Amino acid sequence: MESNAVVWFRKGLRIHDNPALDYACRGSSHIFPVFVLDPRYLHPDPSAFSLGSARAGLNRIRFLLDCLLDLDSSLRNLGSRLLVLKGHPEPASVICQILKDWNIQKLCYEFDTEPYGQARDRQVTDFASQHGIEVFSPVSHTLFDPAEVIKKNGGRPPLTYQSFVALAGKPPDPLAKTYSELPPVGNVGNVELLNIPTIEELGYKDIEQEEFSPFGGGESEALRRLKEVLKDKEWVANFEKPKGDPSAFWKPATTVLSPYLKFGCLSSRYFYHCLHNVYLTVGKHTSPPVSLVGQLLWREFFYTVAFGTPNFDQMRGNKICKQIPWKDDDKLLVAWREGRTGYPWIDAIMIQLKKWGWMHHLARHSVACFLTRGDLFIHWEKGRDVFERLLIDSDWAINNGNWLWLSCSAFFYQYHRIYSPISFGRKYDPDGKYIRHFLPVLKDMPNEYIYEPWTAPLSIQKKANCIIGKDYPRPVVVHDKASKECRKKMGEAYGKVGSVEEEDNVAASESTAMQKRKRRT
Ligand SMILES: Cc1cc2nc3c(=O)[nH]c(=O)nc-3n(C[C@H](O)[C@H](O)[C@H](O)COP(=O)(O)OP(=O)(O)OC[C@H]3O[C@@H](n4cnc5c(N)ncnc54)[C@H](O)[C@@H]3O)c2cc1C
């Protein structure tokens, strides 16, 4: 008797530590490894199937296509292949259709915690249960099951990292399973299969003019990159996030494994397990929150809070989010988005985002602070949207969580602590190498003016072939004045009375700030 299983790949684009794939193979005569091209992330008109969607930029779609090619190649090496389907009108109905057409008894896919994924998966599980199809949906994108952590915490997500870590415990080990062969693909009948499209086939034009992300997608690349990282055991053991240099770009100060974790080309459990092994070998090592394991726990923390917080991705109706009367100013927003604020440190980061889709964590801090509570007082949701589209590691829980954090809307409340768009970058990169790379218009500006080019005398600007106000913008706001104004507005929004100077005296630790808040309420 035939027993057919579908493995539905969405994230989790890997063979290693993949419980959904493992379960699908058990006792099945055929497996159908499926990926559905989701119009939500493609062009608004799904029939056109061209890209440039509001939700996913070019670099991330290229990264995804790399992942699919790599997954297909790995599956083919095991006697299978990836079946790519057009997700029209939307992926859930396409899956329901093939469950019928292919006479499927078992549907396996990784559990998705995002609201969009949950709604999509509900449609499919409802259909499957009506038709007697078994659904296996393990939690394997994260180290822990967010629902379990929330349950342990009495039904509410833990709202501090420390309380999360105390509750979470030790994650399960990754599956040790390796394959020499997979069950063959069954008969696909008349179902239209697509080739994995190229970026050009998806409608991008003039792409040769862009500088692309240097990070290629796929499980093979993820594992190669992880191996490289693990080679330097001392580096792994001594990793301290706050000490990294955000301006290092050819050799970034962190692992750049985030896009691989985002698409699940790398299992977070496998990553954790490897780090643990290094710690065992080396002995002395750093600890959370600053260690590499600590970084993975930040990821878990945001996943858990996001899963347990209604309206996590917006200010309205979000119980953990401070209600702040952000300003609407499209001109300033566009200047920020396009890297034209006149502050080279900020603009270089935004251009790196556009060109590479990845920036160091502290670089993200700088531009997120600048857009929101630091200088422009623009809503964090607007910045979140820009990051969501352009980051190759764009991740619903982590992106929203960090924007809530940086805008002092949740988790972190020391709004008086503002990143200077001038001195913060200079501390790491006094010669402005990072700025010169991403903003070549400033490449000949002398070191002393590279962070504040508007202060350069006209003769110097002429010599550097960069006239401020013509070749490169003047600052859109005066930082000292704008940041004072922002602090004042934040103080008002937090329900405090008092001058800016008084706010400056707020104690420096997060816990003290939180205690003060508690006392006030
Ligand atoms: C405003 C803002 C938006 C962000 N948006 C995203 C996003 O969409 N996707 C994303 O993966 N990260 C996001 N981050 C978090 C962080 O900047 C990136 O995870 C990190 O820079 C990725 O580089 P890495 O892989 O070299 O990190 P490493 O330092 O090598 O850390 C290893 C892994 O730990 C996780 N991690 C590290 N820092 C954090 C953090 N602060 N929060 C949650 N997980 C973390 C990531 O999965 C990362 O790959 C954002 C940060 C800010 C300030």
Coordinates of C-alpha atoms and ligand atoms in Angstrom, one line a residue:
M1 CA 0.0 0.0 0.0
E2 CA 1.2 3.5 -0.9
S3 CA 2.0 6.0 1.8
N4 CA 2.7 9.5 0.6
A5 CA 4.1 12.3 2.6
V6 CA 4.5 16.0 1.8
V7 CA 7.4 17.9 3.4
W8 CA 6.4 21.5 3.1
F9 CA 9.5 23.7 3.2
R10 CA 9.0 27.4 4.2
K11 CA 11.8 28.3 6.5
G12 CA 13.8 25.3 7.7
L13 CA 15.5 25.2 4.2
R14 CA 17.9 22.4 5.2
I15 CA 18.5 18.7 5.5
H16 CA 20.4 18.6 8.8
D17 CA 18.4 18.6 12.0
N18 CA 15.1 18.7 10.2
P19 CA 12.5 16.8 12.2
A20 CA 9.7 17.5 9.6
L21 CA 11.8 15.8 6.9
D22 CA 12.8 13.0 9.3
Y23 CA 9.2 12.2 10.2
A24 CA 8.0 12.4 6.5
C25 CA 10.6 9.7 5.6
R26 CA 9.5 7.3 8.2
G27 CA 7.4 4.5 6.7
S28 CA 6.6 6.5 3.5
S29 CA 6.9 5.0 0.1
H30 CA 7.1 8.5 -1.5
I31 CA 7.9 11.9 -0.2
F32 CA 7.0 15.2 -2.0
P33 CA 9.4 18.0 -0.9
V34 CA 7.5 21.1 -1.7
F35 CA 8.3 24.8 -1.7
V36 CA 5.5 27.3 -2.7
L37 CA 6.6 30.7 -4.1
D38 CA 4.5 33.0 -1.9
P39 CA 3.1 36.1 -3.7
R40 CA 3.1 37.9 -0.3
Y41 CA 6.8 38.3 -0.7
L42 CA 6.8 38.7 -4.5
H43 CA 5.1 41.2 -6.7
P44 CA 1.7 42.6 -5.5
D45 CA 0.3 41.2 -8.8
P46 CA 1.0 37.5 -8.4
S47 CA 0.2 36.6 -12.0
A48 CA 3.1 38.9 -13.1
F49 CA 5.5 37.0 -10.7
S50 CA 7.9 39.9 -10.8
L51 CA 9.6 41.1 -7.7
G52 CA 10.2 44.4 -6.0
S53 CA 7.6 43.6 -3.4
A54 CA 7.0 45.9 -0.5
R55 CA 8.0 43.1 1.8
A56 CA 11.1 41.6 0.3
G57 CA 14.0 43.4 -1.4
L58 CA 16.3 42.1 -4.1
N59 CA 19.0 40.9 -1.8
R60 CA 16.8 38.8 0.3
I61 CA 15.0 37.2 -2.7
R62 CA 18.4 36.4 -4.2
F63 CA 19.4 34.8 -0.9
L64 CA 16.2 32.8 -0.9
L65 CA 16.8 31.6 -4.5
D66 CA 20.3 30.5 -3.5
C67 CA 18.8 28.6 -0.6
L68 CA 16.3 26.8 -2.9
L69 CA 19.0 25.9 -5.4
D70 CA 21.1 24.5 -2.7
L71 CA 18.3 22.5 -1.1
D72 CA 17.2 21.1 -4.5
S73 CA 20.8 20.0 -5.2
S74 CA 21.1 18.3 -1.8
L75 CA 17.7 16.6 -2.3
R76 CA 18.8 15.4 -5.7
N77 CA 22.0 13.9 -4.3
L78 CA 19.7 11.8 -2.1
G79 CA 17.5 10.7 -5.0
S80 CA 14.8 13.3 -4.5
R81 CA 14.2 16.9 -5.7
L82 CA 12.5 20.1 -4.7
L83 CA 9.0 20.6 -6.2
V84 CA 8.5 24.3 -6.7
L85 CA 4.9 25.5 -7.0
K86 CA 3.3 28.8 -7.8
G87 CA 1.5 30.1 -4.7
H88 CA -1.5 31.5 -6.5
P89 CA -3.9 32.6 -5.0
E90 CA -2.1 31.9 -1.8
P91 CA 0.1 29.0 -0.5
A92 CA -2.4 27.4 1.8
S93 CA -4.9 26.7 -1.0
V94 CA -2.1 25.3 -3.2
I95 CA -1.1 22.9 -0.4
C96 CA -4.7 21.8 0.1
Q97 CA -5.0 21.1 -3.6
I98 CA -1.9 18.9 -3.8
L99 CA -2.9 17.0 -0.6
K100 CA -5.9 15.8 -2.6
D101 CA -4.2 15.5 -6.0
W102 CA -1.3 13.4 -4.7
N103 CA -3.3 11.3 -2.3
I104 CA -1.2 12.4 0.7
Q105 CA -1.5 10.7 4.1
K106 CA 1.1 12.7 6.0
L107 CA 1.8 16.5 5.9
C108 CA 5.0 17.6 7.7
Y109 CA 6.2 21.1 8.2
E110 CA 8.1 23.2 10.7
F111 CA 5.9 25.0 13.2
D112 CA 5.7 28.7 12.5
T113 CA 5.2 31.2 15.3
E114 CA 4.5 34.3 13.2
P115 CA 0.9 35.5 12.9
Y116 CA 0.9 35.3 9.1
G117 CA 2.3 31.7 9.2
Q118 CA -0.1 30.7 12.0
A119 CA -3.2 31.9 9.9
R120 CA -1.8 30.1 6.8
D121 CA -1.1 26.9 8.7
R122 CA -4.5 26.9 10.3
Q123 CA -6.2 26.8 6.9
V124 CA -4.1 23.8 6.0
T125 CA -4.5 21.9 9.2
D126 CA -8.3 22.4 9.2
F127 CA -8.3 21.0 5.7
A128 CA -6.1 18.1 6.6
S129 CA -8.1 17.1 9.6
Q130 CA -11.3 17.2 7.5
H131 CA -9.7 14.8 5.1
G132 CA -8.1 12.5 7.6
I133 CA -4.5 13.5 6.8
E134 CA -2.0 13.4 9.6
V135 CA -0.2 16.7 10.3
F136 CA 3.3 16.7 11.9
S137 CA 4.5 20.2 12.8
P138 CA 7.5 20.2 15.1
V139 CA 9.1 23.3 16.7
S140 CA 12.5 23.4 15.1
H141 CA 13.1 27.0 14.1
T142 CA 14.0 27.9 17.6
L143 CA 15.8 26.3 20.5
F144 CA 12.8 26.2 22.7
D145 CA 9.0 26.0 22.1
P146 CA 7.8 29.5 22.9
A147 CA 4.4 28.2 24.0
E148 CA 6.2 25.9 26.6
V149 CA 8.2 28.8 28.0
I150 CA 5.1 31.0 28.3
K151 CA 3.3 28.1 30.0
K152 CA 6.1 27.8 32.5
N153 CA 5.8 31.5 33.2
G154 CA 2.1 31.2 34.2
G155 CA 0.7 32.0 30.7
R156 CA 2.6 35.3 30.1
P157 CA 5.8 35.8 28.2
P158 CA 8.8 36.7 30.3
L159 CA 9.5 40.3 29.6
T160 CA 13.2 40.4 30.6
Y161 CA 16.1 38.5 29.1
Q162 CA 17.1 37.3 32.6
S163 CA 13.7 35.9 33.4
F164 CA 13.6 34.3 30.0
V165 CA 17.0 32.6 30.5
A166 CA 16.0 31.4 34.0
L167 CA 12.9 29.8 32.7
A168 CA 14.2 28.3 29.4
G169 CA 16.6 25.7 30.7
K170 CA 18.7 23.6 28.3
P171 CA 17.6 23.2 24.7
P172 CA 17.1 19.8 23.1
D173 CA 19.9 18.3 21.1
P174 CA 19.8 18.5 17.3
L175 CA 18.8 15.3 15.4
A176 CA 21.9 13.3 14.7
K177 CA 20.3 11.8 11.6
T178 CA 22.2 11.8 8.2
Y179 CA 20.7 10.3 5.0
S180 CA 22.2 8.3 2.2
E181 CA 19.0 8.2 0.3
L182 CA 15.4 9.6 0.6
P183 CA 12.2 7.9 -0.5
P184 CA 11.5 8.7 -4.1
V185 CA 9.2 11.5 -5.2
G186 CA 5.7 10.2 -6.1
N187 CA 3.7 10.9 -9.2
V188 CA 2.9 14.6 -9.5
G189 CA 0.3 14.1 -12.2
N190 CA -0.8 17.3 -13.9
V191 CA 0.3 19.7 -11.2
E192 CA 2.4 22.5 -12.7
L193 CA 5.9 22.5 -11.4
L194 CA 8.2 25.5 -11.8
N195 CA 11.9 25.7 -12.2
I196 CA 13.6 27.6 -9.4
P197 CA 13.3 31.1 -11.0
T198 CA 16.3 33.4 -11.6
I199 CA 16.1 36.9 -10.2
E200 CA 15.7 38.2 -13.8
E201 CA 12.8 35.8 -14.4
L202 CA 11.2 37.3 -11.3
G203 CA 11.2 40.7 -13.0
Y204 CA 14.2 42.6 -11.6
K205 CA 15.8 44.9 -14.1
D206 CA 19.0 46.9 -14.3
I207 CA 20.4 44.7 -11.6
E208 CA 24.0 44.9 -12.9
Q209 CA 24.1 48.5 -11.5
E210 CA 23.8 47.4 -7.9
E211 CA 26.5 46.3 -5.5
F212 CA 25.2 43.0 -4.2
S213 CA 25.2 41.4 -0.8
P214 CA 28.4 39.4 -0.4
F215 CA 26.5 36.7 1.5
G216 CA 25.2 33.9 -0.6
G217 CA 22.3 31.7 0.7
G218 CA 21.9 28.0 1.3
E219 CA 22.6 25.2 3.8
S220 CA 26.0 24.4 2.3
E221 CA 27.1 28.0 2.7
A222 CA 25.7 28.1 6.2
L223 CA 27.6 25.0 7.3
R224 CA 30.8 26.2 5.6
R225 CA 30.4 29.6 7.4
L226 CA 29.7 28.0 10.7
K227 CA 32.8 25.7 10.3
E228 CA 34.9 28.8 9.6
V229 CA 33.6 30.5 12.7
L230 CA 34.2 27.4 14.9
K231 CA 37.8 27.0 13.7
D232 CA 38.8 30.0 15.9
K233 CA 37.9 28.5 19.2
E234 CA 39.4 31.4 21.2
W235 CA 37.3 33.9 19.3
V236 CA 34.2 31.9 20.0
A237 CA 35.0 31.5 23.6
N238 CA 35.9 35.1 24.2
F239 CA 33.1 36.6 22.1
E240 CA 31.6 39.7 23.7
K241 CA 29.0 41.4 21.6
P242 CA 29.3 44.9 22.9
K243 CA 33.0 44.9 22.1
G244 CA 32.6 44.3 18.4
D245 CA 33.5 47.0 15.9
P246 CA 30.3 48.0 13.9
S247 CA 32.4 49.6 11.2
A248 CA 34.3 46.4 10.3
F249 CA 32.7 45.3 7.0
W250 CA 35.1 43.1 5.0
K251 CA 35.7 41.0 8.1
P252 CA 32.6 41.6 10.3
A253 CA 33.0 41.5 14.0
T254 CA 30.1 38.9 14.4
T255 CA 29.3 35.6 12.7
V256 CA 26.9 36.9 10.0
L257 CA 24.9 33.7 10.5
S258 CA 21.6 35.6 11.0
P259 CA 20.3 35.2 7.4
Y260 CA 21.0 31.5 7.5
L261 CA 19.1 31.2 10.8
K262 CA 16.3 33.3 9.4
F263 CA 15.7 30.9 6.5
G264 CA 16.6 27.9 8.6
C265 CA 19.5 26.9 6.4
L266 CA 21.3 26.6 9.7
S267 CA 19.5 24.9 12.7
S268 CA 19.8 27.1 15.8
R269 CA 20.0 23.8 17.8
Y270 CA 22.9 22.6 15.8
F271 CA 24.6 26.0 16.2
Y272 CA 24.0 26.0 19.9
H273 CA 25.3 22.5 20.2
C274 CA 28.5 23.3 18.3
L275 CA 29.1 26.4 20.5
H276 CA 28.7 24.3 23.5
N277 CA 31.2 21.8 22.3
V278 CA 33.7 24.6 21.8
Y279 CA 33.1 25.8 25.3
L280 CA 33.7 22.3 26.6
T281 CA 37.0 22.1 24.7
V282 CA 38.3 25.6 25.6
G283 CA 37.1 25.7 29.2
K284 CA 36.9 29.4 30.1
H285 CA 34.3 31.3 28.0
T286 CA 32.1 34.3 28.1
S287 CA 28.4 34.0 29.2
P288 CA 25.0 35.4 28.3
P289 CA 24.0 38.0 27.5
V290 CA 27.2 38.9 25.7
S291 CA 28.5 35.5 24.6
L292 CA 27.6 33.8 21.3
V293 CA 25.2 31.4 23.1
G294 CA 23.8 34.6 24.7
Q295 CA 23.1 36.0 21.2
L296 CA 21.1 32.8 20.3
L297 CA 19.2 33.4 23.6
W298 CA 18.3 36.9 22.5
R299 CA 16.8 35.4 19.5
E300 CA 14.8 33.0 21.6
F301 CA 13.7 35.8 24.0
F302 CA 12.2 37.9 21.1
Y303 CA 10.5 34.9 19.6
T304 CA 8.9 34.0 22.9
V305 CA 7.7 37.5 23.7
A306 CA 6.5 38.0 20.1
F307 CA 4.6 34.7 20.2
G308 CA 2.8 35.6 23.4
T309 CA 2.0 39.3 22.8
P310 CA -1.0 40.3 20.7
N311 CA -0.2 43.1 18.2
F312 CA 3.5 42.8 18.9
D313 CA 4.3 44.4 15.6
Q314 CA 2.5 47.6 16.2
M315 CA 2.1 50.3 18.8
R316 CA -1.7 50.3 18.9
G317 CA -3.2 47.5 20.9
N318 CA 0.2 46.3 22.0
K319 CA 0.2 46.1 25.8
I320 CA 4.0 46.1 26.2
C321 CA 4.5 49.1 23.9
K322 CA 4.8 52.6 25.3
Q323 CA 2.4 54.9 23.5
I324 CA 4.5 57.7 22.1
P325 CA 3.2 60.5 19.8
W326 CA 5.7 59.9 17.0
K327 CA 5.9 62.5 14.3
D328 CA 4.8 62.0 10.6
D329 CA 7.5 63.5 8.3
D330 CA 7.9 61.7 5.0
K331 CA 10.7 64.0 3.9
L332 CA 12.8 63.0 6.9
L333 CA 11.9 59.4 6.6
V334 CA 12.9 59.3 2.9
A335 CA 16.2 61.1 3.7
W336 CA 16.9 58.4 6.4
R337 CA 15.8 55.5 4.2
E338 CA 17.9 56.7 1.2
G339 CA 21.0 57.5 3.2
R340 CA 20.7 61.2 2.7
T341 CA 20.5 62.6 6.2
G342 CA 23.8 64.5 5.9
Y343 CA 25.3 62.4 8.7
P344 CA 27.9 60.1 7.0
W345 CA 27.8 57.5 9.8
I346 CA 24.1 57.1 9.5
D347 CA 24.0 57.3 5.7
A348 CA 26.8 54.8 5.2
I349 CA 24.9 52.3 7.4
M350 CA 21.7 52.8 5.4
I351 CA 23.6 52.3 2.2
Q352 CA 25.1 49.2 3.5
L353 CA 21.6 48.0 4.3
K354 CA 20.5 48.8 0.8
K355 CA 23.5 47.2 -0.9
W356 CA 24.3 44.3 1.4
G357 CA 21.1 43.7 3.4
W358 CA 23.2 43.2 6.5
M359 CA 24.8 45.6 9.1
H360 CA 26.4 45.0 12.4
H361 CA 24.1 45.1 15.4
L362 CA 25.5 48.4 16.8
A363 CA 25.2 50.0 13.3
R364 CA 21.5 49.0 13.4
H365 CA 21.3 50.5 16.9
S366 CA 22.7 53.8 15.5
V367 CA 20.3 54.2 12.7
A368 CA 17.2 53.0 14.6
C369 CA 18.0 55.4 17.5
F370 CA 18.6 58.2 15.0
L371 CA 15.2 57.7 13.2
T372 CA 13.2 57.4 16.4
R373 CA 14.0 58.8 19.9
G374 CA 17.5 60.1 19.0
D375 CA 16.9 62.7 16.3
L376 CA 14.0 62.4 13.9
F377 CA 11.2 61.3 16.3
I378 CA 9.7 59.1 13.6
H379 CA 7.6 56.1 14.4
W380 CA 9.5 52.9 14.9
E381 CA 7.0 51.0 12.7
K382 CA 8.3 53.0 9.7
G383 CA 11.9 52.1 10.3
R384 CA 10.8 48.5 10.9
D385 CA 9.2 48.4 7.5
V386 CA 12.4 49.6 5.8
F387 CA 14.5 47.0 7.7
E388 CA 11.9 44.3 7.0
R389 CA 12.1 44.8 3.3
L390 CA 15.9 45.3 3.0
L391 CA 17.5 43.0 5.5
I392 CA 18.6 39.6 4.3
D393 CA 18.0 38.3 7.8
S394 CA 14.7 40.1 8.2
D395 CA 12.8 38.3 10.9
W396 CA 9.4 39.2 12.2
A397 CA 10.0 38.6 15.9
I398 CA 13.6 39.8 16.1
N399 CA 13.1 42.9 13.9
N400 CA 10.0 44.1 15.7
G401 CA 11.5 43.2 19.1
N402 CA 14.7 45.2 18.4
W403 CA 12.7 48.2 17.1
L404 CA 10.6 48.2 20.2
W405 CA 13.8 48.1 22.2
L406 CA 15.7 50.8 20.3
S407 CA 12.8 53.2 20.3
C408 CA 12.4 52.8 24.0
S409 CA 8.9 51.6 23.4
A410 CA 9.4 48.3 25.3
F411 CA 12.2 46.3 27.1
F412 CA 14.6 49.2 27.4
Y413 CA 13.6 52.6 28.8
Q414 CA 16.8 54.8 29.1
Y415 CA 15.7 57.2 26.4
H416 CA 18.2 59.8 27.6
R417 CA 21.0 57.5 26.3
I418 CA 21.3 58.5 22.7
Y419 CA 23.8 57.4 20.1
S420 CA 25.7 60.3 18.6
P421 CA 25.6 60.2 14.8
I422 CA 29.1 61.8 14.9
S423 CA 31.2 60.5 17.7
F424 CA 29.9 56.9 18.0
G425 CA 31.2 55.8 14.6
R426 CA 34.4 57.8 15.0
K427 CA 35.4 55.9 18.1
Y428 CA 35.7 52.7 16.0
D429 CA 36.8 54.0 12.7
P430 CA 38.5 57.4 13.0
D431 CA 39.7 57.4 9.4
G432 CA 36.2 56.7 8.1
K433 CA 37.1 53.7 6.0
Y434 CA 33.5 52.4 6.3
I435 CA 32.0 55.7 5.3
R436 CA 34.4 56.0 2.3
H437 CA 33.4 52.6 1.1
F438 CA 29.7 53.0 1.3
L439 CA 29.6 56.7 0.5
P440 CA 32.3 57.1 -2.2
V441 CA 31.2 60.7 -2.7
L442 CA 33.1 61.4 0.5
K443 CA 36.1 59.3 -0.3
D444 CA 38.5 62.2 -0.5
M445 CA 37.2 64.1 2.5
P446 CA 40.1 64.5 5.0
N447 CA 39.8 62.4 8.2
E448 CA 39.1 65.3 10.4
Y449 CA 35.9 66.2 8.5
I450 CA 34.7 62.7 7.4
Y451 CA 32.1 62.5 10.2
E452 CA 31.0 66.2 9.9
P453 CA 31.7 67.2 6.3
W454 CA 29.6 70.3 6.6
T455 CA 32.2 71.8 8.9
A456 CA 34.9 71.5 6.2
P457 CA 35.9 74.9 4.7
L458 CA 34.8 75.4 1.1
S459 CA 38.4 75.1 -0.2
I460 CA 38.6 71.6 1.4
Q461 CA 35.3 70.6 0.0
K462 CA 36.4 71.6 -3.4
K463 CA 39.6 69.7 -3.1
A464 CA 37.7 66.6 -2.0
N465 CA 35.3 67.0 -5.0
C466 CA 32.4 67.1 -2.6
I467 CA 30.5 70.3 -2.1
I468 CA 28.1 70.0 0.9
G469 CA 24.6 70.9 -0.1
K470 CA 25.3 69.9 -3.7
D471 CA 27.2 66.6 -3.9
Y472 CA 26.3 65.4 -0.4
P473 CA 23.4 66.8 1.7
R474 CA 23.6 69.1 4.6
P475 CA 22.4 67.6 7.9
V476 CA 18.7 67.3 8.0
V477 CA 18.6 68.2 11.6
V478 CA 21.1 69.7 14.1
H479 CA 21.9 66.7 16.3
D480 CA 22.3 68.5 19.6
K481 CA 19.1 70.4 19.2
A482 CA 17.1 67.5 17.8
S483 CA 18.2 65.1 20.4
K484 CA 17.3 67.5 23.2
E485 CA 13.9 67.9 21.7
C486 CA 13.5 64.2 21.4
R487 CA 14.4 63.6 25.1
K488 CA 11.9 66.2 26.1
K489 CA 9.1 64.5 24.1
M490 CA 10.1 61.1 25.4
G491 CA 9.9 62.4 28.9
E492 CA 6.5 63.8 28.3
A493 CA 5.3 60.5 26.8
Y494 CA 6.7 58.6 29.7
G495 CA 4.5 60.9 31.9
K496 CA 7.4 62.7 33.5
V497 CA 7.6 66.3 34.3
G498 CA 10.9 68.0 34.4
S499 CA 13.7 69.5 32.4
V500 CA 16.0 67.7 29.9
E501 CA 18.9 68.1 32.4
E502 CA 16.9 66.2 35.0
E503 CA 16.3 63.4 32.6
D504 CA 20.0 63.2 32.0
N505 CA 20.4 62.2 35.6
V506 CA 18.2 59.2 35.3
A507 CA 20.2 56.2 36.6
A508 CA 22.2 54.3 34.1
S509 CA 21.1 50.8 34.6
E510 CA 18.0 49.2 33.0
S511 CA 16.9 47.7 36.2
T512 CA 17.1 51.0 38.1
A513 CA 15.1 52.6 35.4
M514 CA 12.5 49.9 35.6
Q515 CA 12.4 50.0 39.4
K516 CA 11.7 53.8 39.1
R517 CA 8.9 53.1 36.7
K518 CA 7.4 50.6 39.0
R519 CA 7.6 53.1 41.9
R520 CA 5.8 55.6 39.8
T521 CA 3.0 53.3 38.8
Ligands
LIG1 C1 16.7 47.7 14.9 C2 17.2 46.3 14.8 C3 16.6 45.4 13.9 C4 17.1 44.1 13.9 N1 16.5 43.2 13.0 C5 16.9 42.0 12.9 C6 16.2 41.0 12.0 O1 15.3 41.4 11.3 N2 16.7 39.8 12.0 C7 17.8 39.4 12.8 O2 18.2 38.2 12.7 N3 18.4 40.2 13.6 C8 18.0 41.5 13.7 N4 18.6 42.3 14.6 C9 19.5 41.8 15.6 C10 20.9 41.7 15.3 O3 21.4 43.0 14.9 C11 21.3 40.7 14.3 O4 20.7 39.4 14.6 C12 22.8 40.5 14.2 O5 23.4 41.7 13.9 C13 23.1 39.5 13.1 O6 24.4 39.4 12.8 P1 25.2 38.1 13.3 O7 24.5 36.9 12.7 O8 26.6 38.3 12.9 O9 25.1 38.1 14.8 P2 25.9 37.4 16.0 O10 26.3 38.4 16.9 O11 26.9 36.5 15.4 O12 24.8 36.5 16.7 C14 24.5 35.1 16.4 C15 23.0 35.1 16.2 O13 22.3 35.5 17.4 C16 21.1 36.1 17.0 N5 21.1 37.5 17.6 C17 22.2 38.3 17.7 N6 21.8 39.5 18.2 C18 20.5 39.4 18.4 C19 19.5 40.3 18.9 N7 19.8 41.5 19.4 N8 18.2 40.0 18.9 C20 17.8 38.7 18.5 N9 18.7 37.8 18.0 C21 20.0 38.2 18.0 C22 21.0 36.2 15.5 O14 20.2 35.1 15.1 C23 22.4 36.0 15.1 O15 22.6 35.5 13.9 C24 18.1 43.7 14.7 C25 18.8 44.6 15.5 C26 18.3 45.9 15.6 C27 19.0 46.9 16.5

